[in-house]
PDB file of C-alpha atoms in Angstrom:
ATOM      1  CA  MET A   6      84.341 257.837  64.571  1.00 41.00           C
ATOM      2  CA  LYS A   7      85.853 257.211  67.448  1.00 37.00           C
ATOM      3  CA  LYS A   8      88.874 256.106  66.729  1.00 38.00           C
ATOM      4  CA  VAL A   9      89.674 258.857  63.686  1.00 40.00           C
ATOM      5  CA  VAL A  10      89.577 261.154  66.997  1.00 41.00           C
ATOM      6  CA  SER A  11      92.065 259.169  68.335  1.00 39.00           C
ATOM      7  CA  LEU A  12      94.779 258.913  65.865  1.00 44.00           C
ATOM      8  CA  LEU A  13      94.402 262.484  64.757  1.00 43.00           C
ATOM      9  CA  ALA A  14      95.420 263.675  68.625  1.00 46.00           C
ATOM     10  CA  VAL A  15      98.352 261.330  68.263  1.00 47.00           C
ATOM     11  CA  LEU A  16      99.544 262.376  65.267  1.00 44.00           C
ATOM     12  CA  PHE A  17      99.215 266.176  66.326  1.00 42.00           C
ATOM     13  CA  LEU A  18     101.277 265.222  69.526  1.00 44.00           C
ATOM     14  CA  PHE A  19     103.885 263.672  68.299  1.00 44.00           C
ATOM     15  CA  ALA A  20     104.254 266.598  65.801  1.00 47.00           C
ATOM     16  CA  GLY A  21     104.685 268.588  68.738  1.00 48.00           C
ATOM     17  CA  LEU A  22     106.931 267.214  69.672  1.00 48.00           C
ATOM     18  CA  SER A  23     109.075 266.361  66.631  1.00 49.00           C
ATOM     19  CA  PHE A  24     108.816 270.307  66.152  1.00 51.00           C
ATOM     20  CA  ALA A  25     110.544 271.180  70.055  1.00 53.00           C
ATOM     21  CA  ALA A  26     113.078 268.637  69.317  1.00 57.00           C
ATOM     22  CA  THR A  27     115.158 271.171  66.585  1.00 61.00           C
ATOM     23  CA  VAL A  28     114.527 273.814  68.675  1.00 68.00           C
ATOM     24  CA  SER A  29     118.751 274.676  69.773  1.00 78.00           C
ATOM     25  CA  THR A  30     119.797 276.013  72.638  1.00 84.00           C
ATOM     26  CA  THR A  31     122.273 278.891  73.005  1.00 89.00           C
ATOM     27  CA  THR A  32     123.660 279.576  77.128  1.00 89.00           C
ATOM     28  CA  TYR A  33     124.997 282.822  78.406  1.00 93.00           C
ATOM     29  CA  VAL A  34     126.979 284.067  80.397  1.00 92.00           C
ATOM     30  CA  GLY A  35     127.076 287.769  82.193  1.00 91.00           C
ATOM     31  CA  ILE A  36     129.859 289.402  84.548  1.00 92.00           C
ATOM     32  CA  ALA A  37     130.607 292.474  85.297  1.00 89.00           C
ATOM     33  CA  ASP A  38     134.433 292.209  87.180  1.00 84.00           C
ATOM     34  CA  PHE A  39     135.743 295.097  88.838  1.00 82.00           C
ATOM     35  CA  SER A  40     138.718 293.214  90.456  1.00 76.00           C
ATOM     36  CA  ASN A  41     141.110 295.964  88.885  1.00 80.00           C
ATOM     37  CA  SER A  42     138.774 298.556  89.032  1.00 85.00           C
ATOM     38  CA  GLY A  43     139.218 300.797  92.234  1.00 92.00           C
ATOM     39  CA  THR A  44     141.724 304.336  93.445  1.00 94.00           C
ATOM     40  CA  VAL A  45     144.092 305.287  96.071  1.00 94.00           C
ATOM     41  CA  ASP A  46     144.707 308.697  96.828  1.00 97.00           C
ATOM     42  CA  PHE A  47     146.081 308.732  99.615  1.00 97.00           C
ATOM     43  CA  SER A  48     148.891 310.967 101.945  1.00 98.00           C
ATOM     44  CA  PHE A  49     150.535 311.044 105.504  1.00 97.00           C
ATOM     45  CA  THR A  50     152.193 314.102 105.750  1.00 98.00           C
ATOM     46  CA  LEU A  51     154.400 315.080 109.139  1.00 98.00           C
ATOM     47  CA  LYS A  52     153.511 318.728 110.722  1.00 98.00           C
ATOM     48  CA  ASN A  53     155.168 320.794 112.840  1.00 98.00           C
ATOM     49  CA  VAL A  54     152.647 321.044 116.178  1.00 98.00           C
ATOM     50  CA  SER A  55     153.369 324.822 116.266  1.00 97.00           C
ATOM     51  CA  GLY A  56     153.384 326.934 113.293  1.00 96.00           C
ATOM     52  CA  ASP A  57     152.366 323.869 110.995  1.00 97.00           C
ATOM     53  CA  ALA A  58     155.323 323.629 109.155  1.00 98.00           C
ATOM     54  CA  VAL A  59     155.812 320.749 107.138  1.00 98.00           C
ATOM     55  CA  ALA A  60     158.472 317.780 109.343  1.00 97.00           C
ATOM     56  CA  SER A  61     160.727 315.316 108.344  1.00 96.00           C
ATOM     57  CA  GLN A  62     160.853 314.261 111.770  1.00 96.00           C
ATOM     58  CA  LEU A  63     159.595 313.631 115.497  1.00 97.00           C
ATOM     59  CA  ASN A  64     161.087 315.302 117.717  1.00 97.00           C
ATOM     60  CA  TRP A  65     160.476 315.618 121.774  1.00 97.00           C
ATOM     61  CA  THR A  66     162.340 318.907 122.856  1.00 96.00           C
ATOM     62  CA  SER A  67     159.214 320.092 125.957  1.00 96.00           C
ATOM     63  CA  PRO A  68     161.438 319.873 129.118  1.00 96.00           C
ATOM     64  CA  ASP A  69     158.884 317.286 131.089  1.00 96.00           C
ATOM     65  CA  ALA A  70     160.386 314.595 128.708  1.00 97.00           C
ATOM     66  CA  PHE A  71     163.848 314.976 131.605  1.00 96.00           C
ATOM     67  CA  VAL A  72     162.211 312.650 133.680  1.00 96.00           C
ATOM     68  CA  GLY A  73     165.284 311.481 136.355  1.00 94.00           C
ATOM     69  CA  GLY A  74     161.908 308.951 138.546  1.00 95.00           C
ATOM     70  CA  SER A  75     160.493 306.264 137.035  1.00 95.00           C
ATOM     71  CA  THR A  76     157.871 307.346 137.246  1.00 96.00           C
ATOM     72  CA  VAL A  77     157.048 307.287 133.320  1.00 96.00           C
ATOM     73  CA  ALA A  78     155.248 311.088 131.688  1.00 97.00           C
ATOM     74  CA  TRP A  79     153.879 310.126 128.682  1.00 98.00           C
ATOM     75  CA  VAL A  80     154.457 313.715 126.287  1.00 97.00           C
ATOM     76  CA  ARG A  81     153.729 314.627 123.464  1.00 98.00           C
ATOM     77  CA  ALA A  82     156.348 315.000 120.551  1.00 97.00           C
ATOM     78  CA  ASP A  83     156.829 318.105 118.320  1.00 97.00           C
ATOM     79  CA  GLN A  84     154.948 316.870 115.753  1.00 97.00           C
ATOM     80  CA  TYR A  85     151.997 315.687 113.699  1.00 98.00           C
ATOM     81  CA  ALA A  86     150.672 313.591 110.773  1.00 98.00           C
ATOM     82  CA  VAL A  87     148.481 314.714 108.709  1.00 98.00           C
ATOM     83  CA  VAL A  88     146.784 311.545 106.865  1.00 98.00           C
ATOM     84  CA  ALA A  89     143.889 311.308 104.496  1.00 98.00           C
ATOM     85  CA  ALA A  90     142.695 308.532 102.697  1.00 98.00           C
ATOM     86  CA  THR A  91     140.405 308.328  99.712  1.00 98.00           C
ATOM     87  CA  VAL A  92     139.957 304.450  98.721  1.00 97.00           C
ATOM     88  CA  THR A  93     137.722 303.070  96.380  1.00 96.00           C
ATOM     89  CA  LYS A  94     140.518 299.743  95.360  1.00 94.00           C
ATOM     90  CA  ALA A  95     139.367 296.354  97.227  1.00 91.00           C
ATOM     91  CA  GLY A  96     142.866 294.849  98.891  1.00 90.00           C
ATOM     92  CA  PHE A  97     144.479 298.619  98.897  1.00 94.00           C
ATOM     93  CA  ASN A  98     145.795 298.876 102.689  1.00 94.00           C
ATOM     94  CA  VAL A  99     148.085 300.776 104.746  1.00 95.00           C
ATOM     95  CA  TYR A 100     149.669 299.482 107.449  1.00 94.00           C
ATOM     96  CA  MET A 101     152.703 301.582 109.814  1.00 95.00           C
ATOM     97  CA  TYR A 102     155.303 299.338 111.861  1.00 95.00           C
ATOM     98  CA  GLN A 103     159.041 299.590 113.000  1.00 96.00           C
ATOM     99  CA  THR A 104     162.202 297.520 112.011  1.00 96.00           C
ATOM    100  CA  ASN A 105     164.262 298.274 115.467  1.00 97.00           C
ATOM    101  CA  LYS A 106     166.815 295.597 115.177  1.00 97.00           C
ATOM    102  CA  ASN A 107     167.658 296.080 111.753  1.00 96.00           C
ATOM    103  CA  SER A 108     169.109 300.259 112.737  1.00 97.00           C
ATOM    104  CA  SER A 109     172.720 301.361 111.563  1.00 94.00           C
ATOM    105  CA  ASN A 110     171.755 303.903 114.496  1.00 96.00           C
ATOM    106  CA  TYR A 111     169.625 303.359 116.878  1.00 97.00           C
ATOM    107  CA  LYS A 112     170.155 298.903 116.591  1.00 98.00           C
ATOM    108  CA  ALA A 113     168.291 297.283 118.661  1.00 98.00           C
ATOM    109  CA  GLU A 114     169.503 294.431 120.350  1.00 98.00           C
ATOM    110  CA  THR A 115     167.823 293.102 123.423  1.00 98.00           C
ATOM    111  CA  PRO A 116     163.723 293.434 123.845  1.00 98.00           C
ATOM    112  CA  ARG A 117     162.574 294.736 127.018  1.00 97.00           C
ATOM    113  CA  HIS A 118     159.454 292.228 128.223  1.00 96.00           C
ATOM    114  CA  ASN A 119     156.061 294.133 128.867  1.00 91.00           C
ATOM    115  CA  ALA A 120     153.623 292.954 132.540  1.00 89.00           C
ATOM    116  CA  ASP A 121     152.977 289.155 130.520  1.00 90.00           C
ATOM    117  CA  ASN A 122     156.298 288.243 128.796  1.00 91.00           C
ATOM    118  CA  SER A 123     156.031 289.715 126.213  1.00 92.00           C
ATOM    119  CA  THR A 124     159.070 290.514 124.193  1.00 96.00           C
ATOM    120  CA  VAL A 125     159.167 294.099 122.996  1.00 97.00           C
ATOM    121  CA  TYR A 126     161.129 296.203 120.152  1.00 98.00           C
ATOM    122  CA  SER A 127     159.340 298.857 119.984  1.00 97.00           C
ATOM    123  CA  GLY A 128     159.101 302.228 120.113  1.00 97.00           C
ATOM    124  CA  LEU A 129     162.574 304.774 120.179  1.00 98.00           C
ATOM    125  CA  VAL A 130     165.960 302.793 121.096  1.00 98.00           C
ATOM    126  CA  ASN A 131     168.977 304.029 123.987  1.00 97.00           C
ATOM    127  CA  PRO A 132     172.394 303.674 121.218  1.00 97.00           C
ATOM    128  CA  GLU A 133     174.871 302.642 123.364  1.00 97.00           C
ATOM    129  CA  LYS A 134     172.090 300.091 125.288  1.00 97.00           C
ATOM    130  CA  LYS A 135     170.482 298.922 122.496  1.00 98.00           C
ATOM    131  CA  GLY A 136     167.999 297.421 124.345  1.00 98.00           C
ATOM    132  CA  GLY A 137     167.134 296.081 127.871  1.00 98.00           C
ATOM    133  CA  ASP A 138     164.392 296.701 129.804  1.00 97.00           C
ATOM    134  CA  PHE A 139     166.336 299.336 132.078  1.00 97.00           C
ATOM    135  CA  LYS A 140     166.930 302.453 130.442  1.00 97.00           C
ATOM    136  CA  GLY A 141     166.437 300.532 126.672  1.00 97.00           C
ATOM    137  CA  TYR A 142     163.679 301.737 125.641  1.00 98.00           C
ATOM    138  CA  ILE A 143     161.287 305.037 124.997  1.00 97.00           C
ATOM    139  CA  PRO A 144     158.688 303.206 124.384  1.00 97.00           C
ATOM    140  CA  VAL A 145     156.140 305.129 121.656  1.00 98.00           C
ATOM    141  CA  ALA A 146     152.516 305.593 121.302  1.00 97.00           C
ATOM    142  CA  PHE A 147     150.180 307.442 118.876  1.00 97.00           C
ATOM    143  CA  SER A 148     146.875 308.611 119.478  1.00 97.00           C
ATOM    144  CA  PHE A 149     144.240 308.479 115.820  1.00 97.00           C
ATOM    145  CA  VAL A 150     141.610 311.408 116.181  1.00 98.00           C
ATOM    146  CA  GLY A 151     139.142 312.779 113.651  1.00 98.00           C
ATOM    147  CA  THR A 152     140.014 317.087 115.307  1.00 97.00           C
ATOM    148  CA  LYS A 153     143.152 319.345 115.313  1.00 97.00           C
ATOM    149  CA  ASN A 154     143.920 319.608 118.841  1.00 96.00           C
ATOM    150  CA  ALA A 155     147.104 320.525 119.609  1.00 95.00           C
ATOM    151  CA  ASN A 156     145.952 319.872 123.346  1.00 97.00           C
ATOM    152  CA  ILE A 157     145.275 316.745 122.733  1.00 98.00           C
ATOM    153  CA  THR A 158     147.013 314.610 125.811  1.00 98.00           C
ATOM    154  CA  TYR A 159     147.834 310.378 126.664  1.00 97.00           C
ATOM    155  CA  ASP A 160     147.759 308.328 129.496  1.00 95.00           C
ATOM    156  CA  ILE A 161     148.199 304.916 129.441  1.00 94.00           C
ATOM    157  CA  LYS A 162     145.512 304.270 131.936  1.00 93.00           C
ATOM    158  CA  THR A 163     142.621 306.271 129.585  1.00 94.00           C
ATOM    159  CA  ALA A 164     143.635 305.214 126.475  1.00 95.00           C
ATOM    160  CA  THR A 165     141.099 303.885 124.896  1.00 94.00           C
ATOM    161  CA  VAL A 166     139.978 302.419 121.521  1.00 93.00           C
ATOM    162  CA  SER A 167     136.306 304.467 120.714  1.00 94.00           C
ATOM    163  CA  ALA A 168     134.626 305.636 117.572  1.00 94.00           C
ATOM    164  CA  THR A 169     136.788 309.249 118.682  1.00 96.00           C
ATOM    165  CA  ARG A 170     138.869 308.478 118.986  1.00 97.00           C
ATOM    166  CA  SER A 171     141.915 305.174 119.198  1.00 96.00           C
ATOM    167  CA  ASP A 172     145.405 304.743 121.378  1.00 97.00           C
ATOM    168  CA  LYS A 173     147.666 302.764 119.738  1.00 95.00           C
ATOM    169  CA  PHE A 174     151.013 301.527 120.537  1.00 94.00           C
ATOM    170  CA  PHE A 175     153.593 301.391 117.652  1.00 95.00           C
ATOM    171  CA  MET A 176     154.342 297.536 116.926  1.00 95.00           C
ATOM    172  CA  ASP A 177     157.894 296.394 115.541  1.00 96.00           C
ATOM    173  CA  THR A 178     158.035 293.073 113.331  1.00 94.00           C
ATOM    174  CA  ALA A 179     160.208 291.162 116.289  1.00 95.00           C
ATOM    175  CA  ASP A 180     157.693 292.352 118.485  1.00 95.00           C
ATOM    176  CA  SER A 181     156.776 288.791 119.988  1.00 92.00           C
ATOM    177  CA  THR A 182     152.895 289.597 119.877  1.00 87.00           C
ATOM    178  CA  TYR A 183     153.264 290.907 115.386  1.00 87.00           C
ATOM    179  CA  THR A 184     151.515 287.438 113.723  1.00 76.00           C
ATOM    180  CA  LYS A 185     149.652 288.583 111.066  1.00 62.00           C
ATOM    181  CA  ASP A 186     147.811 285.280 111.311  1.00 60.00           C
ATOM    182  CA  GLU A 187     146.478 286.078 115.321  1.00 55.00           C
ATOM    183  CA  GLY A 188     145.407 289.328 113.650  1.00 58.00           C
ATOM    184  CA  ASP A 189     147.920 290.786 116.348  1.00 59.00           C
ATOM    185  CA  TYR A 190     149.743 292.848 112.739  1.00 57.00           C
ATOM    186  CA  MET A 191     146.304 293.835 111.931  1.00 60.00           C
ATOM    187  CA  LYS A 192     145.506 295.278 114.573  1.00 64.00           C
ATOM    188  CA  TYR A 193     147.759 297.298 115.584  1.00 76.00           C
ATOM    189  CA  THR A 194     149.591 298.994 112.639  1.00 91.00           C
ATOM    190  CA  LYS A 195     146.629 299.027 110.173  1.00 93.00           C
ATOM    191  CA  ILE A 196     145.991 303.130 109.767  1.00 96.00           C
ATOM    192  CA  ALA A 197     144.706 302.854 106.624  1.00 97.00           C
ATOM    193  CA  GLY A 198     141.440 301.167 103.818  1.00 95.00           C
ATOM    194  CA  LEU A 199     138.525 300.881 102.740  1.00 96.00           C
ATOM    195  CA  VAL A 200     137.098 303.511 105.438  1.00 97.00           C
ATOM    196  CA  GLY A 201     139.787 305.930 105.069  1.00 97.00           C
ATOM    197  CA  PRO A 202     141.608 306.725 108.170  1.00 98.00           C
ATOM    198  CA  VAL A 203     141.843 303.021 110.527  1.00 97.00           C
ATOM    199  CA  PHE A 204     141.468 303.529 113.593  1.00 96.00           C
ATOM    200  CA  ALA A 205     140.292 300.223 114.982  1.00 91.00           C
ATOM    201  CA  GLN A 206     138.654 296.788 113.486  1.00 84.00           C
ATOM    202  CA  GLY A 207     135.611 295.108 114.676  1.00 78.00           C
ATOM    203  CA  THR A 208     133.204 292.609 113.678  1.00 79.00           C
ATOM    204  CA  ASP A 209     132.185 293.411 110.501  1.00 84.00           C
ATOM    205  CA  GLY A 210     135.433 295.090 109.535  1.00 88.00           C
ATOM    206  CA  ASP A 211     137.170 298.325 109.448  1.00 93.00           C
ATOM    207  CA  TRP A 212     135.793 301.329 110.945  1.00 94.00           C
ATOM    208  CA  THR A 213     137.090 305.428 111.536  1.00 97.00           C
ATOM    209  CA  GLY A 214     136.302 307.335 113.689  1.00 97.00           C
ATOM    210  CA  SER A 215     132.677 309.424 113.376  1.00 97.00           C
ATOM    211  CA  ASP A 216     134.471 312.622 113.361  1.00 97.00           C
ATOM    212  CA  VAL A 217     136.390 312.500 110.457  1.00 98.00           C
ATOM    213  CA  VAL A 218     135.727 315.044 107.842  1.00 98.00           C
ATOM    214  CA  ASN A 219     136.433 314.308 103.795  1.00 97.00           C
ATOM    215  CA  ASN A 220     138.588 311.035 105.018  1.00 98.00           C
ATOM    216  CA  THR A 221     141.132 313.205 107.158  1.00 98.00           C
ATOM    217  CA  ALA A 222     142.553 311.918 110.673  1.00 98.00           C
ATOM    218  CA  TYR A 223     145.505 313.329 112.762  1.00 98.00           C
ATOM    219  CA  MET A 224     148.276 311.153 114.198  1.00 98.00           C
ATOM    220  CA  TYR A 225     149.652 312.594 117.393  1.00 98.00           C
ATOM    221  CA  PHE A 226     152.154 310.604 118.580  1.00 97.00           C
ATOM    222  CA  PHE A 227     153.618 310.212 122.641  1.00 98.00           C
ATOM    223  CA  GLY A 228     156.303 308.606 124.355  1.00 97.00           C
ATOM    224  CA  GLY A 229     156.742 307.383 127.665  1.00 97.00           C
ATOM    225  CA  PHE A 230     159.865 309.320 129.737  1.00 97.00           C
ATOM    226  CA  ALA A 231     161.311 307.771 133.251  1.00 97.00           C
ATOM    227  CA  ASN A 232     164.640 307.623 134.389  1.00 97.00           C
ATOM    228  CA  ILE A 233     166.314 310.228 131.657  1.00 96.00           C
ATOM    229  CA  THR A 234     169.500 311.258 132.673  1.00 95.00           C
ATOM    230  CA  GLY A 235     171.599 314.319 130.948  1.00 94.00           C
ATOM    231  CA  GLY A 236     173.912 313.454 128.259  1.00 95.00           C
ATOM    232  CA  GLU A 237     171.154 310.389 126.690  1.00 96.00           C
ATOM    233  CA  LYS A 238     169.454 310.017 123.374  1.00 97.00           C
ATOM    234  CA  TYR A 239     167.031 307.655 122.336  1.00 98.00           C
ATOM    235  CA  GLY A 240     165.955 307.319 118.866  1.00 97.00           C
ATOM    236  CA  THR A 241     164.855 305.904 115.906  1.00 97.00           C
ATOM    237  CA  ASP A 242     165.435 305.532 112.034  1.00 96.00           C
ATOM    238  CA  GLN A 243     163.174 302.799 110.973  1.00 96.00           C
ATOM    239  CA  LEU A 244     159.613 303.454 111.767  1.00 96.00           C
ATOM    240  CA  HIS A 245     157.680 302.025 108.039  1.00 95.00           C
ATOM    241  CA  ILE A 246     154.758 303.388 106.614  1.00 95.00           C
ATOM    242  CA  VAL A 247     154.161 301.159 103.319  1.00 94.00           C
ATOM    243  CA  GLN A 248     150.717 301.352 101.072  1.00 94.00           C
ATOM    244  CA  VAL A 249     150.222 297.816 100.096  1.00 91.00           C
ATOM    245  CA  THR A 250     147.466 295.962  97.684  1.00 89.00           C
ATOM    246  CA  GLU A 251     146.396 291.888  99.466  1.00 83.00           C
TER     247      GLU A 251
END
């Protein structure tokens, strides 16, 4: 009797194995592809500080810019920019930079030098001198803030990048520090991206101003004037606002 029971158990086991071998298996793939999704709503609008009318260029007409001595006076331009960026498309960024060496009207041929001996071509160029360390350029900085402020001032000694304000210099592609691989290009020239107006970059990515409302920030421009002589003219026609998807 024990042999019969044992035989039945073995037959049952074989029957089970045989049944399992007839089951077919199908493998499914699940994909959520948003690589081409997202929207971009970006605008850069130049306006007059006084009267708020739309403008087409930056001008410095304040008598404060007529500085005869060597002490630099940082004077605000007559215009500011409204920068609005609502972005949900990955990889979309906006950069602002200069190419003064390519200019025909304000061509920069000779750089100026910073204290660390880096070479700089950015800012407003003296078309007669075509650059150089003395009277060749007017350096230009900008302040990114989240609230309109017609009374805003700038001083290189107190320039800052904070939760409420970001102060940076114009950068030219010919500047010796303009190298994307080293991070300077990204750090100093990006003005908009997924976070909206970009005040700065941190270890966890871009960040915008804490008081930015509706993804809109305000950019004020300052020239560092010194050694100005009557009859001189400085300018640039190579300030680019470039939108790219990377």
